[in-house]
Amino acid sequence: MSPKLKNPLTRMNVRQQLILLFLVLVSPVFILNWYANTKAEGILKEHVTSAYEELNKQNHFLINRDIDTVSRIMTTIIQNPITQSMIKTDREETDFERVVKYGEMNTMLGSNSVGLFGGEAVYYFLFVYDPDNNYQFAPAIPDIDKQNNNSSVFFYSDLMKTPWIEDALKAKGKGVLALIDNFGPKANQETLAYLRAVNSITNGKSVVGVLVATKMDKKIEESFSTVSLPEGGQIYLTDWSNRVLASTDNTMGQVLKLPQGMDTDSSMEETTNTITDDAIYVVHTKYAINQKLVYTIPIKSLLQQQSALKQVIQTISIVYSLFAIVVMMYFWRSLMSPLRKLAMFARSHEPGKPLARAPQRERNDEVGVLIYSVHNMANRINDMIHNQYDMEIRQKESQLRLLYQQINPHLLYNTLESIYWKSSLEGNTGSAEMIKELSKLMRISLSRGRELITIEEELEHATAYTSLQQKRYEYGFAIRWEVSDEVTGNLIPKITLQPLIENAIIHGVMNMGDDGEIIVRVRPDGGNVCITVEDNGYKEVDYAAINGVLRDDPSESSSGYGIKNVNKRIQLHFGNHYGLRYEAREPEGTRVVVLIPKRTIADHNDEQ
């Protein structure tokens, strides 16, 4: 048989165990500090890359949304009758008509300029196909800065087609981003333009010309300004051949050199990244429009952030070690002394021996609770014995009282029954009937101590009460019972209907004579039973206040104990989903709705 292994910690005293615990707690901090410093750079790069991948994707979406906005404006311009009137027709036009059309077109294009930051704007130019040179009076040289002239409409012939005009015509109405470097009087103005061919909307074949939106590079740079990159980071929007269309470092028109392996021929929209020794490259491609959005993030900027992170981790490690020393010294003083006293008490205490004095609660932590509990255990055991003895006596007394309660009502029933027969024999039939109804009322009210009775018994109780009220006060109101036999066997707290009918009599039909009417309806409602008590009283009733009383609303009056008691008893037996609700009755009067679940005697016995 192999010897039993012993826990080596049991050979140490508590002081040595606490020192070992301190070393175990502090050592991982320094190990994690070393590990964090070695891994922080890689983790930081991965997290930054993941974050900027999502940011790049969203930024590219916003850029294309801005381009779509310009495209929608162009669509409006293209569909405008003024634009369509610029198409060459077979009808001979006068110079005056051409001047008017030119002026209207020029005004419309100028009114659609979209303002940008720094006083810039997206300007719209229309290059109209004019093979016969009918608009000789129009300026021939466009100016994207709109400084030298205010013309926005120009004309070209087959001999004057530029490559970007041909690209726009080949796109057949689709938008094209193109770099144009031959604008201006000296053909030295460079801009990123959005081009769309303008065709006739009647036949779709006749060409009006090309609509050009300039300064798109400024609009895209406006979107770039919303992105915050680390120091030295740059953003580039390029075409499929990596030619820069817009950037944050004014390199428009140049070819961006990407790390090897980042050029893709994939026809899918995707986001890729590459980490080099100098920078992180994040590229989002849109093959459908042949665009790439490139983020370049210098590694040097990230390492500066990492250095600050290292200092923070080291500071936290030192502060944690000092804090751990202070905490261990505090717990050494606050725990060891009371634990020694508790150990001495545990050795000296004998079960059943009363304590010399009651323990005092000097501290609220677990040690204080333990000390208080141990010192108080013997007294609690003795108290439990006495309490158990007292409970047994009270239980016997309660059983005796219950027996007396069952005997006394039985005697009362027999006495009332004797009076009923004596009155009947003497010819006092009215008094006899009232005594009979009273006997029935008291019998059902007591119900041999039961709290729940059947709806049939409750209706019998309510009928007896109503009959007594009519005979006692000679009320002339009528009462109608509409009861479904399907639910009469379900249980209901006893004396539920009587307070509701009493309210209907006193507050509803008391002074109405033969015009007063009370209707009691009992019907199934899905898995519940719905009971309503209605009267046709004419008094104005504040239903919100009554329902507030039922909800124990402190702002409402404290009256209404009867219905409040009924509502509480229903909720105690069946839950807060059930109870009373008061509402108006059409055309006049008041209706109280009682909702209880379907529950038979068998169901009630199963639950118990």
Coordinates of C-alpha atoms in Angstrom, one line a residue:
M1 CA 0.0 0.0 0.0
S2 CA 1.5 3.3 -1.1
P3 CA 1.9 6.0 1.6
K4 CA -0.6 8.8 1.6
L5 CA 0.7 12.1 0.1
K6 CA 0.7 15.0 2.5
N7 CA 0.1 18.6 1.5
P8 CA 3.5 20.4 2.0
L9 CA 1.7 23.6 3.0
T10 CA 0.5 21.9 6.2
R11 CA 4.1 21.8 7.4
M12 CA 4.2 25.7 7.3
N13 CA 2.7 28.0 9.8
V14 CA 0.3 30.7 8.7
R15 CA 3.0 33.4 8.5
Q16 CA 5.1 31.3 6.0
Q17 CA 2.0 30.5 4.0
L18 CA 1.2 34.2 3.7
I19 CA 4.7 35.0 2.5
L20 CA 4.4 32.2 -0.1
L21 CA 1.0 33.6 -1.2
F22 CA 2.6 37.0 -1.6
L23 CA 5.3 35.6 -3.9
V24 CA 2.8 33.6 -5.9
L25 CA 0.6 36.8 -6.4
V26 CA 3.5 39.1 -7.3
S27 CA 5.6 36.8 -9.5
P28 CA 3.0 36.5 -12.3
V29 CA 2.9 40.3 -12.6
F30 CA 6.5 40.5 -13.5
I31 CA 6.3 37.5 -15.8
L32 CA 3.3 39.0 -17.6
N33 CA 5.1 42.4 -17.8
W34 CA 8.0 40.7 -19.7
Y35 CA 5.6 38.8 -21.9
A36 CA 3.4 41.8 -22.6
N37 CA 6.5 43.9 -23.6
T38 CA 7.6 41.2 -26.0
K39 CA 4.1 40.7 -27.5
A40 CA 2.7 44.2 -27.3
E41 CA 4.2 45.3 -30.7
G42 CA 2.7 42.4 -32.6
I43 CA -0.7 42.7 -30.8
L44 CA -0.8 46.4 -31.4
K45 CA 0.0 46.0 -35.1
E46 CA -2.8 43.3 -35.4
H47 CA -5.3 45.4 -33.6
V48 CA -4.5 48.6 -35.5
T49 CA -4.7 46.7 -38.8
S50 CA -8.1 45.2 -37.9
A51 CA -9.4 48.5 -36.8
Y52 CA -8.2 50.3 -39.9
E53 CA -9.5 47.6 -42.2
E54 CA -13.0 48.3 -41.0
L55 CA -12.4 52.1 -41.1
N56 CA -11.0 51.8 -44.7
K57 CA -14.1 49.9 -45.8
Q58 CA -16.4 52.5 -44.3
N59 CA -14.4 55.4 -45.7
H60 CA -14.5 53.9 -49.2
F61 CA -18.2 53.5 -48.9
L62 CA -18.6 57.2 -47.9
I63 CA -16.4 58.3 -50.8
N64 CA -18.5 56.4 -53.3
R65 CA -21.6 57.8 -51.7
D66 CA -20.3 61.3 -52.3
I67 CA -19.5 60.3 -55.9
D68 CA -23.1 59.0 -56.2
T69 CA -24.4 62.3 -55.0
V70 CA -22.6 64.1 -57.8
S71 CA -23.9 61.4 -60.3
R72 CA -27.4 62.1 -59.2
I73 CA -27.0 65.8 -59.8
M74 CA -25.6 64.9 -63.2
T75 CA -28.6 62.8 -63.9
T76 CA -30.8 65.8 -63.2
I77 CA -28.8 68.0 -65.5
I78 CA -28.8 65.4 -68.3
Q79 CA -32.6 65.0 -68.1
N80 CA -33.2 68.7 -68.1
P81 CA -34.9 70.0 -71.3
I82 CA -32.3 72.7 -71.6
T83 CA -29.5 70.1 -71.8
Q84 CA -31.5 68.0 -74.3
S85 CA -32.0 71.1 -76.4
M86 CA -28.3 71.3 -77.0
I87 CA -28.4 68.2 -79.3
K88 CA -27.7 68.8 -83.0
T89 CA -30.9 68.9 -85.0
D90 CA -31.7 69.0 -88.7
R91 CA -33.5 72.3 -88.3
E92 CA -31.5 75.4 -89.1
E93 CA -31.1 77.5 -86.0
T94 CA -30.3 81.3 -85.9
D95 CA -27.3 82.6 -84.0
F96 CA -29.7 84.3 -81.6
E97 CA -31.3 80.9 -80.7
R98 CA -27.9 79.4 -80.2
V99 CA -26.9 82.2 -77.9
V100 CA -30.1 81.9 -75.8
K101 CA -29.5 78.1 -75.5
Y102 CA -25.9 78.6 -74.6
G103 CA -26.8 81.2 -71.9
E104 CA -29.5 79.0 -70.4
M105 CA -27.2 76.0 -70.3
N106 CA -24.4 78.0 -68.8
T107 CA -26.7 79.4 -66.0
M108 CA -28.1 76.0 -65.1
L109 CA -24.6 74.5 -64.8
G110 CA -23.5 77.3 -62.6
S111 CA -26.4 76.9 -60.3
N112 CA -25.6 73.3 -59.6
S113 CA -22.1 73.9 -58.1
V114 CA -21.5 72.0 -54.8
G115 CA -19.5 74.0 -52.2
L116 CA -16.5 72.3 -50.5
F117 CA -14.2 73.3 -47.7
G118 CA -11.7 76.1 -48.2
G119 CA -13.9 78.0 -50.7
E120 CA -13.6 75.3 -53.3
A121 CA -16.6 73.9 -55.3
V122 CA -17.4 71.1 -57.6
Y123 CA -18.0 72.8 -61.0
Y124 CA -20.0 71.3 -63.8
F125 CA -18.9 71.6 -67.5
L126 CA -20.8 70.4 -70.6
F127 CA -18.7 69.6 -73.7
V128 CA -21.3 69.6 -76.5
Y129 CA -20.6 67.7 -79.7
D130 CA -20.6 70.4 -82.5
P131 CA -19.2 68.9 -85.7
D132 CA -20.4 71.9 -87.8
N133 CA -18.8 74.5 -85.6
N134 CA -22.1 76.4 -85.1
Y135 CA -21.0 77.9 -81.7
Q136 CA -18.0 79.8 -82.7
F137 CA -18.9 82.6 -80.3
A138 CA -18.4 80.3 -77.2
P139 CA -15.1 80.2 -75.3
A140 CA -12.8 77.4 -76.3
I141 CA -10.6 77.1 -73.3
P142 CA -12.2 75.8 -70.0
D143 CA -10.9 77.0 -66.6
I144 CA -11.6 74.7 -63.7
D145 CA -11.0 77.5 -61.1
K146 CA -13.7 79.7 -62.7
Q147 CA -11.4 82.7 -62.2
N148 CA -10.9 84.0 -65.7
N149 CA -14.4 83.5 -67.2
N150 CA -17.8 82.2 -66.2
S151 CA -18.4 79.9 -69.1
S152 CA -19.4 76.3 -68.3
V153 CA -20.4 75.1 -71.8
F154 CA -17.8 74.2 -74.5
F155 CA -17.9 72.5 -77.8
Y156 CA -15.8 69.9 -79.6
S157 CA -15.7 68.2 -83.0
D158 CA -14.4 64.8 -84.1
L159 CA -11.0 66.4 -84.6
M160 CA -10.9 67.9 -81.1
K161 CA -11.8 64.7 -79.1
T162 CA -9.6 64.2 -76.1
P163 CA -8.8 60.8 -74.6
W164 CA -11.0 61.4 -71.6
I165 CA -14.0 62.4 -73.8
E166 CA -13.6 59.2 -75.7
D167 CA -13.4 57.2 -72.4
A168 CA -16.7 58.9 -71.2
L169 CA -18.4 58.1 -74.5
K170 CA -17.3 54.5 -74.4
A171 CA -18.8 54.2 -70.9
K172 CA -22.3 54.8 -72.5
G173 CA -23.7 56.9 -69.7
K174 CA -21.9 55.3 -66.8
G175 CA -19.8 57.5 -64.5
V176 CA -16.0 57.5 -65.0
L177 CA -13.3 59.0 -62.8
A178 CA -10.5 60.4 -64.9
L179 CA -7.5 62.6 -64.3
I180 CA -7.5 65.6 -66.6
D181 CA -4.3 67.6 -66.9
N182 CA -5.0 69.8 -69.9
F183 CA -7.5 72.3 -68.5
G184 CA -6.9 76.0 -68.3
P185 CA -5.6 78.7 -70.6
K186 CA -2.1 77.1 -70.6
A187 CA -3.4 73.5 -70.5
N188 CA -1.6 73.1 -67.1
Q189 CA -4.5 72.8 -64.7
E190 CA -4.9 69.3 -63.3
T191 CA -8.1 67.9 -61.7
L192 CA -9.9 64.7 -60.9
A193 CA -13.1 64.8 -62.9
Y194 CA -16.2 62.6 -63.0
L195 CA -17.4 62.1 -66.5
R196 CA -20.7 61.0 -68.0
A197 CA -21.8 60.8 -71.6
V198 CA -25.0 62.8 -72.4
N199 CA -27.3 61.1 -74.8
S200 CA -30.7 62.0 -76.1
I201 CA -33.4 60.7 -73.8
T202 CA -35.8 60.3 -76.8
N203 CA -33.9 57.8 -78.9
G204 CA -30.9 57.1 -76.7
K205 CA -28.5 57.1 -79.6
S206 CA -27.9 60.7 -80.5
V207 CA -25.0 62.2 -78.5
V208 CA -25.3 65.6 -76.9
G209 CA -21.8 65.5 -75.4
V210 CA -20.0 64.8 -72.2
L211 CA -20.9 66.2 -68.8
V212 CA -17.8 66.9 -66.5
A213 CA -17.7 67.5 -62.8
T214 CA -14.3 68.9 -61.8
K215 CA -12.6 69.2 -58.4
M216 CA -13.6 65.7 -57.4
D217 CA -10.1 65.3 -55.8
K218 CA -11.0 68.1 -53.4
K219 CA -14.4 66.5 -52.6
I220 CA -12.7 63.1 -51.9
E221 CA -10.0 64.8 -49.8
E222 CA -12.8 66.3 -47.8
S223 CA -13.9 62.7 -46.9
F224 CA -10.2 61.9 -46.1
S225 CA -10.2 64.7 -43.5
T226 CA -12.7 62.8 -41.4
V227 CA -10.2 59.9 -40.9
S228 CA -7.6 60.2 -38.1
L229 CA -4.4 58.3 -38.8
P230 CA -1.2 58.2 -36.7
E231 CA 1.4 60.8 -37.4
G232 CA 2.8 60.3 -40.9
G233 CA -0.1 58.2 -42.1
Q234 CA -1.4 58.8 -45.6
I235 CA -4.6 57.9 -47.6
Y236 CA -4.7 57.3 -51.3
L237 CA -7.5 56.6 -53.8
T238 CA -6.1 54.9 -56.8
D239 CA -7.4 53.3 -60.0
W240 CA -6.7 49.6 -60.8
S241 CA -3.2 50.4 -62.1
N242 CA -2.3 52.1 -58.8
R243 CA -2.4 55.6 -60.3
V244 CA -3.3 58.1 -57.5
L245 CA -6.6 59.8 -58.1
A246 CA -6.7 61.6 -54.8
S247 CA -4.5 61.6 -51.7
T248 CA -3.6 63.5 -48.5
D249 CA 0.0 64.2 -49.7
N250 CA -0.7 65.9 -53.1
T251 CA 0.6 63.0 -55.2
M252 CA -2.3 63.0 -57.6
G253 CA -1.3 61.4 -61.0
Q254 CA 1.6 59.5 -59.6
V255 CA 1.8 55.7 -59.4
L256 CA 1.7 54.4 -55.9
K257 CA 4.1 51.6 -55.2
L258 CA 2.6 48.9 -53.0
P259 CA 4.4 46.0 -51.3
Q260 CA 4.8 42.8 -53.3
G261 CA 1.8 40.6 -53.3
M262 CA -0.8 43.4 -52.7
D263 CA -1.7 43.7 -56.3
T264 CA -4.8 41.6 -57.0
D265 CA -6.7 40.4 -60.0
S266 CA -9.7 39.3 -57.9
S267 CA -13.1 40.3 -59.2
M268 CA -14.5 40.5 -55.7
E269 CA -14.7 43.4 -53.2
E270 CA -12.1 42.6 -50.5
T271 CA -9.9 44.2 -47.8
T272 CA -6.2 43.1 -47.5
N273 CA -3.3 44.2 -45.4
T274 CA 0.5 43.8 -45.3
I275 CA 2.9 44.7 -42.5
T276 CA 6.4 45.7 -43.6
D277 CA 9.4 46.9 -41.6
D278 CA 8.4 50.5 -42.3
A279 CA 4.6 50.7 -42.5
I280 CA 1.3 48.9 -42.4
Y281 CA -0.7 48.9 -45.7
V282 CA -4.4 48.5 -45.6
V283 CA -6.1 48.2 -49.1
H284 CA -9.8 48.0 -49.9
T285 CA -10.6 47.1 -53.5
K286 CA -13.8 47.6 -55.5
Y287 CA -13.4 45.7 -58.8
A288 CA -16.8 46.9 -60.1
I289 CA -15.5 50.5 -60.4
N290 CA -11.8 49.7 -60.5
Q291 CA -10.9 51.6 -57.4
K292 CA -8.5 51.0 -54.5
L293 CA -8.5 52.9 -51.2
V294 CA -5.0 52.6 -49.5
Y295 CA -4.0 53.5 -45.9
T296 CA -0.3 53.7 -45.1
I297 CA 0.5 53.8 -41.3
P298 CA 4.1 54.2 -40.3
I299 CA 5.5 51.6 -37.8
K300 CA 7.5 54.3 -36.1
S301 CA 4.3 56.1 -34.9
L302 CA 2.9 52.9 -33.5
L303 CA 6.2 52.1 -31.7
Q304 CA 6.0 55.5 -30.0
Q305 CA 2.6 54.5 -28.7
Q306 CA 4.0 51.1 -27.7
S307 CA 6.8 52.8 -25.7
A308 CA 4.2 54.7 -23.7
L309 CA 2.2 51.5 -23.2
K310 CA 5.4 49.8 -21.8
Q311 CA 5.9 52.5 -19.3
V312 CA 2.3 52.3 -18.2
I313 CA 2.6 48.5 -17.7
Q314 CA 5.8 48.9 -15.7
T315 CA 4.3 51.6 -13.6
I316 CA 1.3 49.4 -12.9
S317 CA 3.5 46.5 -12.0
I318 CA 5.5 48.5 -9.4
V319 CA 2.4 50.1 -7.9
Y320 CA 0.7 46.7 -7.7
S321 CA 3.7 45.2 -5.9
L322 CA 3.8 48.0 -3.3
F323 CA 0.1 47.8 -2.9
A324 CA 0.3 44.0 -2.4
I325 CA 2.9 44.5 0.4
V326 CA 0.7 47.0 2.2
V327 CA -2.3 44.7 1.9
M328 CA -0.4 41.7 3.2
M329 CA 0.8 43.6 6.2
Y330 CA -2.7 44.9 7.0
F331 CA -4.2 41.4 6.7
W332 CA -1.4 40.0 8.8
R333 CA -2.4 42.3 11.7
S334 CA -6.1 42.2 11.2
L335 CA -6.5 38.4 10.7
M336 CA -3.9 36.6 12.8
S337 CA -4.8 38.0 16.2
P338 CA -8.6 37.3 16.1
L339 CA -8.0 33.9 14.5
R340 CA -5.7 32.9 17.4
K341 CA -8.4 33.9 19.9
L342 CA -11.0 31.9 18.0
A343 CA -8.8 28.8 17.9
M344 CA -8.3 29.0 21.7
F345 CA -12.1 29.4 22.2
A346 CA -12.8 26.4 19.9
R347 CA -10.4 24.2 22.0
S348 CA -11.8 25.2 25.3
H349 CA -15.6 25.2 24.5
E350 CA -17.8 22.3 25.5
P351 CA -21.1 21.6 23.7
G352 CA -24.1 22.7 25.8
K353 CA -22.0 24.9 28.0
P354 CA -23.6 28.4 28.3
L355 CA -21.4 31.3 27.4
A356 CA -20.2 33.7 30.2
R357 CA -21.3 36.7 28.2
A358 CA -23.1 37.5 24.9
P359 CA -20.7 38.0 22.0
Q360 CA -20.3 41.5 20.6
R361 CA -20.3 42.3 16.9
E362 CA -17.0 44.2 16.7
R363 CA -16.3 43.8 12.9
N364 CA -18.5 43.2 9.8
D365 CA -16.1 41.2 7.6
E366 CA -16.1 37.4 7.3
V367 CA -13.8 37.0 10.3
G368 CA -16.2 39.0 12.4
V369 CA -19.1 36.9 11.2
L370 CA -17.2 33.7 11.9
I371 CA -16.3 34.8 15.5
Y372 CA -19.8 36.0 16.2
S373 CA -21.3 32.8 14.8
V374 CA -19.1 30.5 16.7
H375 CA -19.6 32.3 20.0
N376 CA -23.3 32.5 19.4
M377 CA -23.8 28.9 18.2
A378 CA -24.5 27.3 21.6
N379 CA -27.1 29.9 22.5
R380 CA -28.8 29.6 19.1
I381 CA -29.1 25.8 19.6
N382 CA -30.8 26.3 22.9
D383 CA -33.1 28.9 21.4
M384 CA -34.0 26.6 18.6
I385 CA -35.0 23.9 21.1
H386 CA -37.2 26.3 23.0
N387 CA -38.7 27.7 19.8
Q388 CA -39.5 24.2 18.6
Y389 CA -41.2 23.4 21.8
D390 CA -43.2 26.6 21.7
M391 CA -44.2 26.0 18.0
E392 CA -45.6 22.5 18.9
I393 CA -47.7 24.0 21.7
R394 CA -49.0 26.7 19.4
Q395 CA -49.8 24.2 16.8
K396 CA -51.9 22.1 19.2
E397 CA -53.7 25.3 20.4
S398 CA -54.5 26.2 16.7
Q399 CA -55.9 22.7 16.1
L400 CA -58.1 23.1 19.2
R401 CA -59.3 26.5 18.1
L402 CA -60.1 25.1 14.6
L403 CA -62.2 22.4 16.2
Y404 CA -64.1 24.9 18.3
Q405 CA -64.7 27.0 15.2
Q406 CA -66.2 24.0 13.5
I407 CA -68.4 23.1 16.4
N408 CA -69.8 26.6 17.0
P409 CA -71.0 27.2 13.4
H410 CA -72.6 23.8 13.4
L411 CA -74.5 24.7 16.5
L412 CA -75.5 28.1 14.9
Y413 CA -76.7 26.3 11.7
N414 CA -78.9 24.0 13.7
T415 CA -80.3 26.8 15.8
L416 CA -81.2 28.9 12.7
E417 CA -82.7 25.8 11.1
S418 CA -85.0 25.3 14.1
I419 CA -86.1 29.0 14.0
Y420 CA -86.8 28.6 10.3
W421 CA -89.1 25.7 10.8
K422 CA -90.8 27.3 13.8
S423 CA -91.5 30.5 11.8
S424 CA -92.8 28.4 8.8
L425 CA -95.2 26.5 11.1
E426 CA -96.4 29.8 12.6
G427 CA -97.1 31.2 9.1
N428 CA -94.3 33.8 9.1
T429 CA -93.0 32.8 5.7
G430 CA -91.2 36.1 5.0
S431 CA -89.2 35.9 8.2
A432 CA -88.6 32.2 7.6
E433 CA -87.2 32.8 4.2
M434 CA -84.9 35.5 5.5
I435 CA -83.6 33.2 8.3
K436 CA -83.0 30.5 5.7
E437 CA -81.0 32.9 3.5
L438 CA -79.0 34.1 6.5
S439 CA -78.2 30.5 7.4
K440 CA -77.1 29.8 3.9
L441 CA -75.0 33.1 3.9
M442 CA -73.2 32.2 7.1
R443 CA -72.7 28.6 6.1
I444 CA -71.0 29.5 2.8
S445 CA -69.0 32.3 4.4
L446 CA -67.4 30.0 7.0
S447 CA -67.0 27.1 4.6
R448 CA -65.4 24.9 7.3
G449 CA -62.2 27.0 7.2
R450 CA -61.7 26.8 3.4
E451 CA -60.4 29.9 1.6
L452 CA -61.3 28.6 -1.9
I453 CA -64.8 27.5 -2.8
T454 CA -66.4 26.6 -6.1
I455 CA -68.0 29.3 -8.2
E456 CA -71.3 27.5 -7.7
E457 CA -71.1 27.9 -3.9
E458 CA -70.0 31.6 -4.3
L459 CA -73.0 32.2 -6.6
E460 CA -75.3 30.6 -4.0
H461 CA -73.8 32.9 -1.3
A462 CA -74.2 36.0 -3.6
T463 CA -77.8 35.0 -4.4
A464 CA -78.6 34.6 -0.6
Y465 CA -77.0 38.0 0.1
T466 CA -79.0 39.7 -2.7
S467 CA -82.2 38.1 -1.6
L468 CA -81.7 39.3 2.0
Q469 CA -80.9 42.9 0.8
Q470 CA -84.1 43.0 -1.3
K471 CA -86.3 41.7 1.5
R472 CA -84.6 43.7 4.2
Y473 CA -84.7 47.2 2.6
E474 CA -87.4 46.4 0.0
Y475 CA -85.2 47.5 -2.8
G476 CA -87.0 47.4 -6.2
F477 CA -83.9 46.7 -8.4
A478 CA -83.7 43.7 -10.6
I479 CA -80.8 41.3 -10.7
R480 CA -80.0 39.0 -13.6
W481 CA -77.6 36.0 -13.5
E482 CA -75.9 34.8 -16.7
V483 CA -73.8 31.9 -15.7
S484 CA -72.0 29.3 -17.9
D485 CA -72.3 25.8 -16.5
E486 CA -68.8 25.1 -17.9
V487 CA -67.0 27.1 -15.2
T488 CA -69.2 26.6 -12.1
G489 CA -66.8 23.9 -10.8
N490 CA -63.8 26.1 -10.7
L491 CA -62.4 27.6 -7.5
I492 CA -62.7 31.2 -6.3
P493 CA -61.8 32.9 -3.0
K494 CA -64.9 33.0 -0.9
I495 CA -66.9 36.2 -0.4
T496 CA -65.6 37.7 -3.7
L497 CA -68.9 38.6 -5.3
Q498 CA -70.8 39.9 -2.2
P499 CA -68.6 43.1 -1.8
L500 CA -68.9 43.9 -5.5
I501 CA -72.7 43.4 -5.5
E502 CA -72.9 45.5 -2.4
N503 CA -71.0 48.4 -4.1
A504 CA -73.3 48.1 -7.1
I505 CA -76.4 48.4 -4.8
I506 CA -75.1 51.2 -2.6
H507 CA -73.3 53.3 -5.3
G508 CA -75.4 52.3 -8.3
V509 CA -79.1 51.3 -8.1
M510 CA -80.1 52.1 -4.5
N511 CA -82.3 55.1 -5.3
M512 CA -83.4 54.0 -8.8
G513 CA -86.4 51.9 -7.7
D514 CA -87.7 49.5 -10.4
D515 CA -85.3 51.1 -13.0
G516 CA -82.2 49.7 -11.3
E517 CA -80.6 46.6 -12.7
I518 CA -77.6 44.5 -11.8
I519 CA -76.2 41.9 -14.1
V520 CA -73.8 39.2 -13.0
R521 CA -72.1 37.3 -15.8
V522 CA -69.8 34.3 -15.4
R523 CA -68.1 32.9 -18.6
P524 CA -64.9 31.1 -19.7
D525 CA -62.1 33.3 -21.2
G526 CA -59.5 31.0 -22.7
G527 CA -57.6 29.5 -19.8
N528 CA -59.3 31.8 -17.3
V529 CA -62.7 32.6 -15.9
C530 CA -64.1 36.1 -16.4
I531 CA -66.8 37.4 -14.0
T532 CA -68.4 40.8 -14.5
V533 CA -70.8 42.7 -12.2
E534 CA -72.6 45.5 -14.0
D535 CA -75.1 48.2 -12.8
N536 CA -76.9 50.8 -14.8
G537 CA -76.3 53.5 -12.2
Y538 CA -76.3 57.2 -13.2
K539 CA -73.7 58.6 -10.8
E540 CA -70.4 59.8 -12.2
V541 CA -67.5 57.5 -11.2
D542 CA -63.7 58.2 -11.2
Y543 CA -62.5 54.8 -12.5
A544 CA -58.8 55.8 -12.6
A545 CA -59.0 56.5 -8.8
I546 CA -60.7 53.2 -8.1
N547 CA -58.1 51.3 -10.2
G548 CA -55.4 53.3 -8.4
V549 CA -56.7 52.0 -5.0
L550 CA -56.5 48.5 -6.4
R551 CA -52.9 49.0 -7.4
D552 CA -52.0 50.4 -3.9
D553 CA -51.2 53.8 -5.5
P554 CA -50.1 56.1 -2.6
S555 CA -51.5 59.1 -4.4
E556 CA -55.1 57.8 -4.2
S557 CA -57.4 57.8 -1.2
S558 CA -57.0 55.1 1.4
S559 CA -60.7 54.1 1.1
G560 CA -62.1 51.1 -0.7
Y561 CA -61.0 48.5 1.7
G562 CA -63.6 46.0 0.6
I563 CA -62.6 45.8 -3.1
K564 CA -59.0 46.2 -2.1
N565 CA -59.3 43.1 0.1
V566 CA -61.0 41.1 -2.6
N567 CA -58.3 42.1 -5.1
K568 CA -55.5 41.2 -2.7
R569 CA -57.0 37.8 -1.8
I570 CA -57.3 36.9 -5.5
Q571 CA -53.7 37.9 -6.2
L572 CA -52.4 36.0 -3.1
H573 CA -54.1 32.8 -4.3
F574 CA -53.5 33.1 -8.1
G575 CA -50.8 35.7 -8.8
N576 CA -50.5 39.4 -9.8
H577 CA -51.8 38.7 -13.3
Y578 CA -55.3 38.3 -11.9
G579 CA -57.7 40.5 -9.9
L580 CA -60.2 43.3 -10.3
R581 CA -60.6 46.1 -12.9
Y582 CA -63.2 48.8 -12.9
E583 CA -64.5 50.4 -16.2
A584 CA -67.4 52.3 -17.6
R585 CA -70.5 50.5 -18.9
E586 CA -72.3 51.6 -22.0
P587 CA -74.5 53.6 -22.2
E588 CA -74.3 54.2 -18.5
G589 CA -73.3 52.6 -15.3
T590 CA -70.3 50.8 -13.9
R591 CA -68.7 47.4 -14.7
V592 CA -66.2 45.5 -12.5
V593 CA -64.3 42.7 -14.2
V594 CA -62.9 39.8 -12.1
L595 CA -60.3 37.6 -13.8
I596 CA -59.3 34.3 -12.2
P597 CA -57.6 31.2 -13.7
K598 CA -59.5 27.9 -14.4
R599 CA -58.7 25.8 -11.4
T600 CA -60.7 22.9 -10.1
I601 CA -60.6 21.1 -6.7
A602 CA -58.6 18.3 -8.2
D603 CA -56.0 20.8 -9.6
H604 CA -55.8 22.5 -6.2
N605 CA -55.2 19.2 -4.4
D606 CA -52.5 18.3 -6.9
E607 CA -50.6 21.6 -6.3
Q608 CA -50.7 21.0 -2.6

